[in-house]
């Protein structure tokens, strides 16, 4: 089948956001062909440039988060920066920003001004708590969403403190949700001819992926407790140590898988127990099931366990750190880790685009670029000549 341009070719996105949720949404769009222009402050770059380990003074997280983006600088609080952004907005389809509510309005760059410059524009606002409500004015980060949503309350061992994830979970979920929201707003624009405002609160998407907790509480008064690696919905389920010191994760969400597992570990008589017939009832007998599965796994190497589970069609996965992820044969077959040539650091291995399309695939064209690397090129394309660029520099607007 002949391949055509990526599906979002022709879409122009201005990424005014910093750190993770908003910029990740722009990355997802850029991976599938959108032209993304990353706008940073001239003297205060996106803080994600300095997050995590660096090599030769170059932040590695930035290389991932800012891939497929052209980078320019603008101080939106300066008259020249404001005027330039309005000119850019007139050429764009989407703006993604994460300033505190009221900040763009303070600079006379709110929805009224932006939509006047471009009625087809989709303005996507990503904040911790949304654009209104008693917490809207507060600084918001993913950590607060992980705490506030109920995620931390159910994460960890029953007798241990609530646990926060050691990575940007809520931000990442919100980033993916924001990309979906943008595409939804663009679909509406295709019908109406007009853009609109997307209001994304980071505290909301993580609550959605936590499942039916509000419904359980509303109808039953049930508050989900911390259960560690165990589940209230099925058993056996958890992590188990192998004879050679490795670890595996086991799941039995399907009844047939649970039954095959009992045959594998030599305890088929448990299948005949009345309580074995449903996942919830099995979960009430986790100690018995964990003892059966855990003791069997503990007598075998990780490789032996994986092979035996595969043969028995029982569900298992090795618990891998990033070193094993980089060489895992399934990830290799999918092309999940790809290599990107970078002018600053040479070949970089990173996660590939999020999914595969058979006819119009996405691609990583370049990794994150230096601060302001494309300012002159982008603004020249906008019609600004050398004299105007010099004026903006003198003003400190770029």
XYZ file of C-alpha atoms in Angstrom:
398
model
C 0.000 0.000 0.000
C 1.520 3.384 -0.934
C 2.238 5.592 2.042
C 1.245 9.246 2.210
C 2.175 12.116 4.482
C 1.599 11.691 8.234
C -2.048 12.246 9.187
C -1.559 15.606 10.928
C 0.502 17.159 8.140
C -0.612 20.766 7.696
C -1.678 21.180 11.325
C 0.202 23.986 13.093
C 0.587 23.950 16.881
C 2.096 26.627 19.107
C 3.408 25.035 22.300
C 3.590 27.742 24.978
C 3.476 25.258 27.863
C 6.281 24.249 30.221
C 7.260 21.044 31.969
C 5.196 18.036 31.069
C 1.441 17.725 30.475
C 0.981 20.433 27.847
C 4.310 19.852 26.087
C 3.690 16.089 25.975
C 0.385 16.688 24.192
C 2.228 18.793 21.624
C 4.827 16.030 21.253
C 2.108 13.486 20.474
C 0.725 15.782 17.771
C 4.168 16.437 16.334
C 4.931 12.734 16.162
C 2.137 12.339 13.641
C 3.048 15.217 11.395
C 1.868 18.435 13.025
C 4.249 21.363 12.737
C 4.926 22.242 16.371
C 6.580 25.545 17.270
C 7.838 25.542 20.850
C 7.761 29.039 22.337
C 10.070 29.649 25.318
C 10.988 32.738 27.299
C 14.219 34.330 26.022
C 16.000 34.073 29.379
C 13.949 31.437 31.238
C 13.802 28.280 29.108
C 11.369 25.450 29.745
C 12.482 23.940 33.092
C 12.305 20.447 31.610
C 15.584 21.237 29.846
C 17.203 20.819 33.249
C 15.128 17.941 34.649
C 16.862 14.636 35.230
C 20.287 13.520 34.007
C 22.170 15.410 31.329
C 25.060 14.614 29.014
C 27.664 17.229 28.099
C 25.383 19.810 29.703
C 22.418 18.853 27.499
C 19.257 17.648 29.243
C 18.176 14.228 28.009
C 14.527 14.525 29.016
C 14.288 17.578 26.762
C 15.513 15.523 23.813
C 12.454 13.286 24.249
C 9.833 15.860 25.229
C 10.761 18.429 22.562
C 11.282 16.074 19.638
C 9.725 17.157 16.351
C 9.428 20.752 17.631
C 10.967 23.924 16.258
C 12.129 26.158 19.110
C 11.753 29.921 19.256
C 11.889 32.522 22.015
C 9.302 35.193 22.814
C 8.613 37.266 25.918
C 4.840 37.508 25.778
C 4.772 40.255 28.395
C 6.590 42.618 26.005
C 4.591 44.538 23.385
C 6.712 43.078 20.602
C 6.305 39.569 21.977
C 2.538 40.005 22.225
C 2.267 41.342 18.692
C 4.410 38.536 17.340
C 2.364 35.870 19.107
C -0.829 37.289 17.630
C 0.739 37.059 14.175
C 1.743 33.466 14.883
C -1.734 32.686 16.221
C -3.231 33.879 12.959
C -1.285 31.115 11.187
C -1.892 28.366 13.771
C -4.562 25.767 14.376
C -3.823 25.087 18.039
C -2.212 26.869 20.977
C -1.311 24.831 24.058
C -0.523 26.822 27.224
C -0.267 26.136 30.946
C 0.000 29.552 32.550
C -2.022 30.150 35.681
C -5.569 31.284 34.857
C -5.628 34.984 34.046
C -2.004 35.234 32.925
C -2.684 35.390 29.191
C -5.501 37.841 29.890
C -3.062 40.034 31.851
C -0.977 40.265 28.682
C -4.055 40.956 26.521
C -3.635 37.539 24.949
C -6.784 35.883 26.233
C -9.385 34.031 24.199
C -11.035 37.254 23.041
C -7.839 38.570 21.455
C -6.614 35.222 20.124
C -9.939 34.250 18.551
C -10.208 37.701 16.991
C -6.835 37.069 15.350
C -7.945 33.594 14.244
C -11.560 32.445 14.682
C -10.550 28.861 13.805
C -8.001 28.631 16.609
C -8.260 25.967 19.320
C -6.847 27.368 22.572
C -5.878 24.506 24.878
C -5.390 25.471 28.523
C -3.696 22.882 30.746
C -3.532 23.683 34.459
C -3.462 21.792 37.710
C -7.020 22.617 38.756
C -8.766 24.059 35.698
C -9.755 27.595 34.778
C -12.290 28.175 37.575
C -13.181 26.987 41.063
C -11.687 27.616 44.515
C -8.296 26.064 43.663
C -7.868 27.517 40.170
C -5.403 30.170 41.344
C -3.075 27.655 43.020
C 0.143 26.385 41.413
C -0.602 22.862 40.232
C 1.670 19.917 39.523
C 1.104 16.261 38.742
C 2.167 15.247 42.254
C -0.774 17.178 43.678
C -3.136 15.430 41.270
C -1.761 12.034 42.262
C -2.491 12.916 45.888
C -5.828 14.630 45.411
C -7.392 12.149 42.975
C -7.214 9.129 45.290
C -4.292 7.486 43.482
C -1.830 7.815 46.381
C -4.461 6.684 48.889
C -4.784 3.261 47.225
C -1.091 2.826 46.354
C 1.297 1.066 48.711
C 1.119 -1.642 51.328
C -1.828 -1.658 53.756
C 0.315 -0.781 56.779
C 2.581 1.692 54.955
C 2.131 5.343 54.005
C 0.338 6.382 50.799
C 2.756 6.161 47.881
C 3.455 8.622 45.074
C 4.845 7.397 41.740
C 8.531 8.145 41.031
C 7.684 9.660 37.636
C 5.195 12.101 36.107
C 2.148 9.840 36.073
C -0.655 12.411 36.348
C 1.120 14.776 33.946
C 1.574 12.002 31.394
C -2.061 10.900 31.615
C -3.149 14.528 31.256
C -0.825 14.970 28.286
C -2.386 12.057 26.444
C -5.872 13.265 27.367
C -4.995 16.748 26.106
C -3.924 15.410 22.724
C -7.293 13.641 22.511
C -9.099 16.834 23.560
C -7.307 18.829 20.863
C -8.298 16.353 18.166
C -11.893 16.394 19.441
C -12.003 20.207 19.246
C -10.516 20.111 15.749
C -13.171 17.619 14.661
C -15.826 20.021 15.907
C -14.121 22.850 14.010
C -14.373 20.811 10.823
C -18.172 20.941 11.232
C -18.655 24.455 12.608
C -15.743 26.356 11.104
C -14.864 27.869 14.477
C -12.356 27.066 17.172
C -12.974 26.908 20.909
C -11.264 26.694 24.300
C -10.153 23.363 25.784
C -9.990 23.473 29.599
C -7.866 20.554 30.854
C -7.369 20.157 34.615
C -4.572 17.727 35.482
C -6.555 16.491 38.505
C -9.286 15.030 36.257
C -7.802 12.501 33.767
C -6.045 10.539 36.525
C -9.354 10.289 38.376
C -10.892 8.818 35.240
C -8.250 6.093 34.890
C -8.672 5.095 38.555
C -11.903 3.413 37.552
C -15.290 3.242 39.310
C -14.220 4.426 42.765
C -16.728 7.326 42.876
C -19.494 4.996 41.701
C -18.596 2.391 44.329
C -18.643 5.040 47.035
C -21.869 6.611 45.766
C -23.784 3.351 45.624
C -22.155 1.253 48.344
C -20.163 3.608 50.557
C -17.116 1.550 49.592
C -13.687 3.188 49.952
C -10.947 1.250 48.195
C -8.088 0.481 50.619
C -4.379 0.059 49.968
C -3.693 -3.584 49.156
C -0.104 -3.481 47.899
C 0.298 -5.698 44.847
C -2.854 -7.620 45.632
C -6.211 -6.974 43.986
C -9.690 -7.005 45.444
C -11.021 -8.233 42.120
C -8.986 -11.367 41.391
C -6.311 -13.674 42.755
C -3.659 -14.835 42.501
C -2.267 -11.502 41.371
C 1.019 -9.968 42.383
C 4.785 -10.171 42.200
C 6.697 -13.333 43.009
C 10.398 -13.994 43.450
C 12.124 -16.732 41.490
C 14.884 -19.095 42.613
C 17.589 -17.049 40.890
C 16.545 -13.770 42.525
C 14.422 -12.488 39.642
C 10.835 -11.320 39.870
C 7.720 -11.987 37.816
C 4.226 -10.508 37.802
C 1.204 -12.806 37.568
C -2.371 -11.916 36.681
C -5.510 -14.067 36.634
C -8.178 -11.612 35.550
C -9.822 -14.343 33.446
C -11.278 -17.432 35.157
C -9.807 -19.770 32.559
C -6.327 -18.380 33.197
C -6.730 -18.867 36.938
C -7.702 -22.496 36.377
C -4.763 -23.155 34.043
C -2.430 -21.637 36.615
C -3.644 -23.996 39.336
C -2.941 -26.954 37.068
C 0.514 -25.571 36.315
C 1.529 -25.219 39.957
C 0.165 -28.643 40.898
C -2.878 -27.490 42.892
C -5.860 -28.398 40.666
C -7.952 -29.312 43.707
C -8.302 -25.610 44.515
C -10.376 -25.151 41.379
C -13.130 -27.250 42.982
C -13.407 -24.974 45.985
C -16.714 -23.020 45.899
C -14.871 -19.754 46.378
C -12.675 -20.288 43.305
C -15.532 -19.606 40.880
C -15.215 -15.779 40.861
C -12.329 -13.343 40.981
C -13.710 -11.470 43.972
C -14.102 -14.686 45.974
C -10.609 -15.814 45.011
C -9.310 -12.462 46.247
C -10.679 -13.278 49.698
C -8.464 -16.366 49.715
C -5.313 -14.690 48.438
C -3.115 -16.162 51.182
C -3.902 -19.714 50.081
C -3.423 -18.948 46.395
C -0.273 -16.888 46.914
C 1.253 -19.720 48.923
C 0.536 -22.192 46.124
C 1.831 -19.984 43.319
C 4.636 -18.366 45.257
C 6.170 -21.627 46.467
C 6.104 -23.103 42.960
C 7.755 -20.026 41.443
C 10.341 -19.845 44.231
C 11.699 -23.270 43.235
C 12.426 -22.253 39.622
C 14.533 -19.737 37.754
C 12.836 -16.801 36.113
C 13.429 -18.245 32.655
C 11.936 -21.583 33.699
C 8.889 -19.838 35.107
C 8.339 -17.783 31.978
C 8.649 -20.804 29.702
C 6.290 -22.894 31.825
C 3.662 -20.156 31.993
C 3.896 -19.657 28.229
C 3.384 -23.368 27.594
C 0.425 -23.450 29.990
C -1.101 -20.272 28.477
C -1.048 -18.580 31.875
C -0.429 -14.830 32.155
C 2.996 -13.752 33.363
C 5.600 -11.083 32.646
C 9.130 -10.538 33.900
C 9.652 -7.500 36.094
C 12.209 -5.615 34.032
C 14.268 -2.530 34.634
C 15.168 -0.243 31.749
C 18.232 -2.327 30.876
C 16.038 -5.300 30.052
C 13.407 -3.138 28.361
C 16.058 -2.000 25.886
C 16.733 -5.603 24.817
C 13.279 -7.170 25.256
C 12.363 -9.147 22.099
C 8.725 -8.039 22.072
C 9.638 -4.367 22.296
C 12.270 -5.010 19.619
C 9.699 -6.604 17.316
C 7.346 -3.649 17.757
C 10.125 -1.101 17.264
C 9.170 0.506 20.575
C 12.685 1.827 21.129
C 14.081 3.662 18.129
C 17.284 5.543 17.329
C 17.283 9.251 16.507
C 20.371 11.008 15.163
C 21.024 14.222 17.074
C 23.501 16.952 16.058
C 24.437 17.661 19.694
C 24.737 14.168 21.177
C 24.856 11.748 18.252
C 22.582 8.668 18.073
C 19.911 8.651 20.798
C 17.711 5.695 21.683
C 14.267 6.671 22.931
C 10.628 5.602 22.871
C 9.115 5.549 19.396
C 5.777 7.128 18.470
C 2.873 5.962 20.579
C 1.119 3.700 18.082
C 1.431 2.332 14.572
C -0.703 3.378 11.602
C -0.583 1.101 8.573
C -0.920 3.765 5.868
C 0.119 7.101 7.402
C 2.598 6.361 10.183
C 4.135 8.895 12.513
C 7.868 9.429 12.852
C 10.512 11.145 14.952
C 12.185 13.623 12.633
C 14.539 15.150 15.182
C 15.128 15.262 18.946
C 14.711 18.345 21.133
C 16.590 21.339 19.751
C 18.647 24.056 21.483
C 16.957 27.046 23.091
C 15.745 29.455 20.410
C 17.388 27.518 17.581
C 14.610 28.315 15.098
C 13.622 31.828 16.162
C 14.988 33.642 13.126
C 13.732 31.037 10.656
C 10.177 30.891 12.052
C 9.796 34.656 12.383
C 11.268 35.272 8.942
C 8.718 32.845 7.514
C 6.095 34.915 9.345
C 7.193 37.939 7.301
C 9.384 39.707 9.845
C 12.442 41.220 8.233
C 15.931 41.769 9.720
C 15.061 45.245 10.951
C 11.998 44.013 12.887
C 13.962 41.110 14.345
C 16.589 43.584 15.543
C 13.874 45.718 17.175
C 12.467 42.679 18.978
C 15.903 41.748 20.240
C 16.546 45.280 21.444
C 13.246 45.175 23.331
C 14.115 41.777 24.867
C 11.027 40.260 23.246
C 13.032 37.455 21.617
